[in-house]
CSV table of C-alpha atoms in Angstrom, one decimal:
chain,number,residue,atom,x,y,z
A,1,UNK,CA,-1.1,28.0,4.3
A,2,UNK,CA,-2.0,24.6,3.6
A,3,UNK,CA,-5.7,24.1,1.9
A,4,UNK,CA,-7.3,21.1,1.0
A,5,UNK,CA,-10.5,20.8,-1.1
A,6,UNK,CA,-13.0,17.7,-1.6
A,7,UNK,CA,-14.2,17.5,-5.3
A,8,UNK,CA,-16.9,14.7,-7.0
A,9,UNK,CA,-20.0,13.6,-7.5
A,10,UNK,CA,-22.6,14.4,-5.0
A,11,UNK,CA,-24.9,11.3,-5.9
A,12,UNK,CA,-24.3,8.0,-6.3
A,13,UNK,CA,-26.5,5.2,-7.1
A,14,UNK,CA,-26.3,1.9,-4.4
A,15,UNK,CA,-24.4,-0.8,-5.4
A,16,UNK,CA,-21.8,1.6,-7.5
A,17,UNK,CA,-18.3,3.0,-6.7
A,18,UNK,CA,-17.7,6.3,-4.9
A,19,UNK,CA,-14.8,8.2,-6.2
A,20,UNK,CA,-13.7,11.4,-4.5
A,21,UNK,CA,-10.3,13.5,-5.1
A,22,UNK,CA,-8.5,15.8,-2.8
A,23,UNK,CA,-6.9,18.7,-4.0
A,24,UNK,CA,-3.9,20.2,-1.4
A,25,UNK,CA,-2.8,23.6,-2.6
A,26,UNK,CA,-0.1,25.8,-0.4
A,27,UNK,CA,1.8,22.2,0.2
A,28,UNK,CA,3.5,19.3,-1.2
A,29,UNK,CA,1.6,16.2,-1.3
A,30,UNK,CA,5.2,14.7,-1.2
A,31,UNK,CA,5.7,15.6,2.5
A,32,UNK,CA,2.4,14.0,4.6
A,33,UNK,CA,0.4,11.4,5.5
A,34,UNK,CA,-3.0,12.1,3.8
A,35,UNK,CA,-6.2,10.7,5.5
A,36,UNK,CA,-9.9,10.3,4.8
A,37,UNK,CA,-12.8,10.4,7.2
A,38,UNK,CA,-16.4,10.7,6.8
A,39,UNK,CA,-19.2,11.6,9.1
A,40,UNK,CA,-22.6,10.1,8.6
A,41,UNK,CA,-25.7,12.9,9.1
A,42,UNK,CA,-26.3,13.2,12.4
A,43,UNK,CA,-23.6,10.9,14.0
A,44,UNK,CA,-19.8,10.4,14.7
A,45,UNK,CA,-16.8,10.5,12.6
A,46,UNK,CA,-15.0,7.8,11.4
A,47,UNK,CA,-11.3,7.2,9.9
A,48,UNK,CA,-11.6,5.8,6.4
A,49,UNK,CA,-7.6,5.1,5.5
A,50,UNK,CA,-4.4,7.2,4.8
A,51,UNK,CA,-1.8,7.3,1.8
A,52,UNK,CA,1.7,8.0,1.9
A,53,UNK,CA,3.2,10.0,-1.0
A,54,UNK,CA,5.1,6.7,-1.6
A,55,UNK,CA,1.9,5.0,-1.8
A,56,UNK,CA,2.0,3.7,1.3
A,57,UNK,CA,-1.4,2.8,2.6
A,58,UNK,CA,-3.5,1.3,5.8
A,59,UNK,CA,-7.5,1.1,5.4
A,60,UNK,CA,-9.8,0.8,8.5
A,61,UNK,CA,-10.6,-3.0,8.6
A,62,UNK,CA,-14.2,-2.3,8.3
A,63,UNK,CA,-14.2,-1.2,4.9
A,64,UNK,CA,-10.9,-2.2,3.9
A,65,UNK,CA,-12.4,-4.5,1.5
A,66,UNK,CA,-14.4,-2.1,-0.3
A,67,UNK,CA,-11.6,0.8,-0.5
A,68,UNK,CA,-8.7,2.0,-2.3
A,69,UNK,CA,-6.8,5.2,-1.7
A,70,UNK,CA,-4.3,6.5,-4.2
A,71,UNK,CA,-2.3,9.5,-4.9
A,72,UNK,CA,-1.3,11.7,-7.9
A,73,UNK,CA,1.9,13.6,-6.9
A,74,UNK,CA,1.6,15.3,-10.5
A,75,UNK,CA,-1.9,17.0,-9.9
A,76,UNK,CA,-0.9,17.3,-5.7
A,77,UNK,CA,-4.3,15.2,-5.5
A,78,UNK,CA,-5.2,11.9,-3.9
A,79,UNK,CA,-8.4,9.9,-4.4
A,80,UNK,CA,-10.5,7.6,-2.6
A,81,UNK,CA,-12.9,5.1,-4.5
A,82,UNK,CA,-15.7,3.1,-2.1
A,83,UNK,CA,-17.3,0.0,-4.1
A,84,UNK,CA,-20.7,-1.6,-4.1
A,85,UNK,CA,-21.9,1.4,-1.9
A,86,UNK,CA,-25.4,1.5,0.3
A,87,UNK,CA,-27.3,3.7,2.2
A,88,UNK,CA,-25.5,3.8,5.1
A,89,UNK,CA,-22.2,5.1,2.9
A,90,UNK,CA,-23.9,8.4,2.8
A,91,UNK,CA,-21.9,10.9,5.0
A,92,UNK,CA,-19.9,14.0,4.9
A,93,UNK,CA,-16.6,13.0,3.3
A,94,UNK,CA,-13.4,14.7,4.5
A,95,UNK,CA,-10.0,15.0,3.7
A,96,UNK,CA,-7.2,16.0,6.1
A,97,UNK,CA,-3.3,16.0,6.2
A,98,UNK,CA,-1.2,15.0,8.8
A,99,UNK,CA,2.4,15.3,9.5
A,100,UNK,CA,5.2,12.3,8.7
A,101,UNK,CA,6.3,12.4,12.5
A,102,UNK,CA,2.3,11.9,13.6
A,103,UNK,CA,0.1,10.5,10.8
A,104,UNK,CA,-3.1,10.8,13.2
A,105,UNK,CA,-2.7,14.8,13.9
A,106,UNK,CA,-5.2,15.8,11.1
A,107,UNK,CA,-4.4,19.6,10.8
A,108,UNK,CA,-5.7,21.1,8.2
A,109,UNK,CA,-8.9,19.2,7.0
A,110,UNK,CA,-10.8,20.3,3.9
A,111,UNK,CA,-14.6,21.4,4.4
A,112,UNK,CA,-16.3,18.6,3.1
A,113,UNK,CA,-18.5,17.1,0.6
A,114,UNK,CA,-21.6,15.7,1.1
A,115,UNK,CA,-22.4,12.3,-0.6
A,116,UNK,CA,-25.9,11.0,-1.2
A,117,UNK,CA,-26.5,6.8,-2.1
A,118,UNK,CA,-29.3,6.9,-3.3
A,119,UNK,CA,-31.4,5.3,-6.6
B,1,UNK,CA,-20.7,1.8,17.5
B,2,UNK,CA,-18.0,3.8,19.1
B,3,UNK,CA,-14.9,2.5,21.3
B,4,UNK,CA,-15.0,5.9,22.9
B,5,UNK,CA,-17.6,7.2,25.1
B,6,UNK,CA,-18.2,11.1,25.7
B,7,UNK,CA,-21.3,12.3,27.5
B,8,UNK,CA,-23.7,13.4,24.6
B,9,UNK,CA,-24.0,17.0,25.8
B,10,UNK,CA,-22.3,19.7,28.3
B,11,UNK,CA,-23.0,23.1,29.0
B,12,UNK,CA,-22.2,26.6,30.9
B,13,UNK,CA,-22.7,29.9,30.5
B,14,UNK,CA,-20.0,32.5,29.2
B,15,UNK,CA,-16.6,32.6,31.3
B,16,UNK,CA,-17.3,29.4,33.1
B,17,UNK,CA,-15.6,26.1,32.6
B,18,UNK,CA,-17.2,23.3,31.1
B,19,UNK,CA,-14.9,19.8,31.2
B,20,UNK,CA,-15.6,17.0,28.4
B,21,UNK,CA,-14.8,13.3,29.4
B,22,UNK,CA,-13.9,9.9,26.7
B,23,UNK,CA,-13.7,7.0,28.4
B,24,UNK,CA,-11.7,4.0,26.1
B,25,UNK,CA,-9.9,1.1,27.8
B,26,UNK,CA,-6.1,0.1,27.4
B,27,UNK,CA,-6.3,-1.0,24.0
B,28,UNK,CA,-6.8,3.0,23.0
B,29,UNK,CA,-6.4,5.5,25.3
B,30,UNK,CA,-4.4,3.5,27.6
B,31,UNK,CA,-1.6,2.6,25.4
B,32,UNK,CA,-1.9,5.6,22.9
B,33,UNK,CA,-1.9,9.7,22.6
B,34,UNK,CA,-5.2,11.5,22.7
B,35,UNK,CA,-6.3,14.3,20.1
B,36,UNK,CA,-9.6,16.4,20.4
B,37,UNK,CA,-10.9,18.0,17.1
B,38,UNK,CA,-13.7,20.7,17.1
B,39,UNK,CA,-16.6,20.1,15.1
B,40,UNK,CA,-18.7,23.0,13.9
B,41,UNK,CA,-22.0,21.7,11.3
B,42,UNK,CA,-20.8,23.0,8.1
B,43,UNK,CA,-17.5,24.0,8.6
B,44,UNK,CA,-14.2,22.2,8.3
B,45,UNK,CA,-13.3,20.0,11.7
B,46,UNK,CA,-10.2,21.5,14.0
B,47,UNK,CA,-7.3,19.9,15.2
B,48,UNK,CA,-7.5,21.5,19.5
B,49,UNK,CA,-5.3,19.1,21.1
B,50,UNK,CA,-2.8,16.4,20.5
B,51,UNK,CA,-0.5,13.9,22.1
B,52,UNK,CA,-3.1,14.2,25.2
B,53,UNK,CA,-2.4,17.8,25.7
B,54,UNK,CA,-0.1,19.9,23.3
B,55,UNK,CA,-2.4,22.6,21.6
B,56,UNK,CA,-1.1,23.3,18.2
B,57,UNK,CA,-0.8,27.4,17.4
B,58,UNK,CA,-3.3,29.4,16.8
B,59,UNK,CA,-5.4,27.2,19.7
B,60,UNK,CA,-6.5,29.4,22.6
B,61,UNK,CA,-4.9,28.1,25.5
B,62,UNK,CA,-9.0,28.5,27.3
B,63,UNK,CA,-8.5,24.7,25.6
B,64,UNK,CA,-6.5,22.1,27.8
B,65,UNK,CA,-6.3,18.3,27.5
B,66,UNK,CA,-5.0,15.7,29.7
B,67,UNK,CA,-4.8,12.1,30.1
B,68,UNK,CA,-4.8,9.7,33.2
B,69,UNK,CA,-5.1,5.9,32.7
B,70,UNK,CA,-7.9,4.9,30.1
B,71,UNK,CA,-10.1,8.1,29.9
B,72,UNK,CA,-8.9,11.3,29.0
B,73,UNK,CA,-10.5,15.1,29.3
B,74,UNK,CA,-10.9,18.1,27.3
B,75,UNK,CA,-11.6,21.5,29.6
B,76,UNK,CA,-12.7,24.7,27.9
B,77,UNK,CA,-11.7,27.2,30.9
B,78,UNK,CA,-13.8,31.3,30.2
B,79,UNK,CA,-16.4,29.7,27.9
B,80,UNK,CA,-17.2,31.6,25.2
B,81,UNK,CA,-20.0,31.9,22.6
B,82,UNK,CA,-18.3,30.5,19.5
B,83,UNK,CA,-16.8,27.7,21.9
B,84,UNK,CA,-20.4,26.6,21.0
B,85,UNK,CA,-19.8,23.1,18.4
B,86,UNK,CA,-19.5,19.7,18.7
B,87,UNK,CA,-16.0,17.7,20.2
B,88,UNK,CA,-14.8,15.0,19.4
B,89,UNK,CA,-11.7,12.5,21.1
B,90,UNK,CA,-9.7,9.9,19.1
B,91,UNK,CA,-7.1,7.4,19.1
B,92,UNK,CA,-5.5,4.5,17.5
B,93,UNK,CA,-7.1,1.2,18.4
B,94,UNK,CA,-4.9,-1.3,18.9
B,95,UNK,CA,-7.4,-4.0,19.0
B,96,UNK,CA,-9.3,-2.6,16.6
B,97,UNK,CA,-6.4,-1.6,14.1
B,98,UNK,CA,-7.7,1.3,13.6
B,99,UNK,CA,-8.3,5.1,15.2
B,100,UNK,CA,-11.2,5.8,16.3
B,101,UNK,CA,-13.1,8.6,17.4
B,102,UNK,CA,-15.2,9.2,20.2
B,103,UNK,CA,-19.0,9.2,20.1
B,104,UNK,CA,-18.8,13.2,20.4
B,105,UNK,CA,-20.4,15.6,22.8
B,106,UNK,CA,-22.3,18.8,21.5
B,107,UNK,CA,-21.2,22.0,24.2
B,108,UNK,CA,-24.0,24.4,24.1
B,109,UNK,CA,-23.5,28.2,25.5
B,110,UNK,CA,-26.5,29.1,27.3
């Protein structure tokens, strides 16, 4: 079955660029759409952006300035990097796949990672 | 701030139904499918319902969805205990360009 598994750093420092990789085992990356969402403690969720194996992408317009989403079809890993982070960019960060015929049915997502901004 | 509302808690005791509301507008829910994700602290999220009211395998069918105009519903009919978790409804934004997710609602088992 498919797995996916968040991997990087667990603090980082305000004003400095998150980077986080998702590795998909059981699965082709070369087959999905391949979302990001994060979950602030204590509130909601929120979509982040998606990648296409192609390198197709489309960011949430509220921090479409600040992110970039890539993939690594080599590895079966894709990345997100969030710049000139704050406070309020500290949230569970998830990755989930979702199929070519329905890029918003996020089935599986991986467990999460928790990142701290902090100084 | 959310797009989509959902009360901020329900409850029932075990083998009743509890029902789950998100209220959008025509820009979301009124123009685009519905999917309900189960959200336990600690654990990965879980896809329960999609396109308003498909449940994907593996999804008791105690989980139905359905749709009518902007708001849509999630009912968990024969409550059980480890239906206890947070919910969660989303859908592309058209306004917004972007899907969104509801503002959650925490079912508790009493």
């Amino acid at each position: 079955q498919v797995q996916l598994q968040e991997s990087g750093p667990g603090l980082v420092k305000p004003s400095e660029t998150l980077s986080l990789t998702c590795t998909v085992s059981g699965a082709s990356i070369s087959s999905s759409y391949w979302s990001w969402i994060r979950q602030p403690p204590g509130k909601g969720l929120e979509w982040i952006g998606y990648i296409y194996y192609s390198g197709a992408t489309k960011y949430n317009p509220s921090l479409k300035s600040r992110v970039t989403i890539s993939v690594d079809t080599s590895k079966n890993q894709f990345s997100l990097k969030l710049s000139s982070v704050t406070a309020a960019d500290t949230a569970v960060y998830y990755c989930a796949r979702a199929p070519n015929y329905d890029i918003w049915r996020f089935d599986p997502w991986g467990q999460g990672t928790l990142v701290t901004v902090s100084s | 701030q959310s797009v989509l509302t959902q009360p901020p808690s329900a409850s029932g005791t075990p083998g009743q139904r509890v029902t789950i509301s998100c209220s959008g507008s025509s820009s979301n829910i009124g123009s685009n499918f519905v999917n309900w994700f189960q959200n336990l602290p600690g654990t990965a999220p879980k896809l329960l319902i999609y396109w308003n009211n498909q449940r994907p395998s593996g999804v008791p069918d105690r989980f139905s969805g359905s749709k009518s105009g902007t708001s849509a519903s999630l009912a968990i009919n024969g409550l059980r205990s480890e239906d206890e978790s947070d919910y969660y409804c989303a859908a592309w934004d058209d306004s917004l360009s972007a899907y969104v997710f509801g503002t959650g609602t925490k079912v508790t088992v009493l």
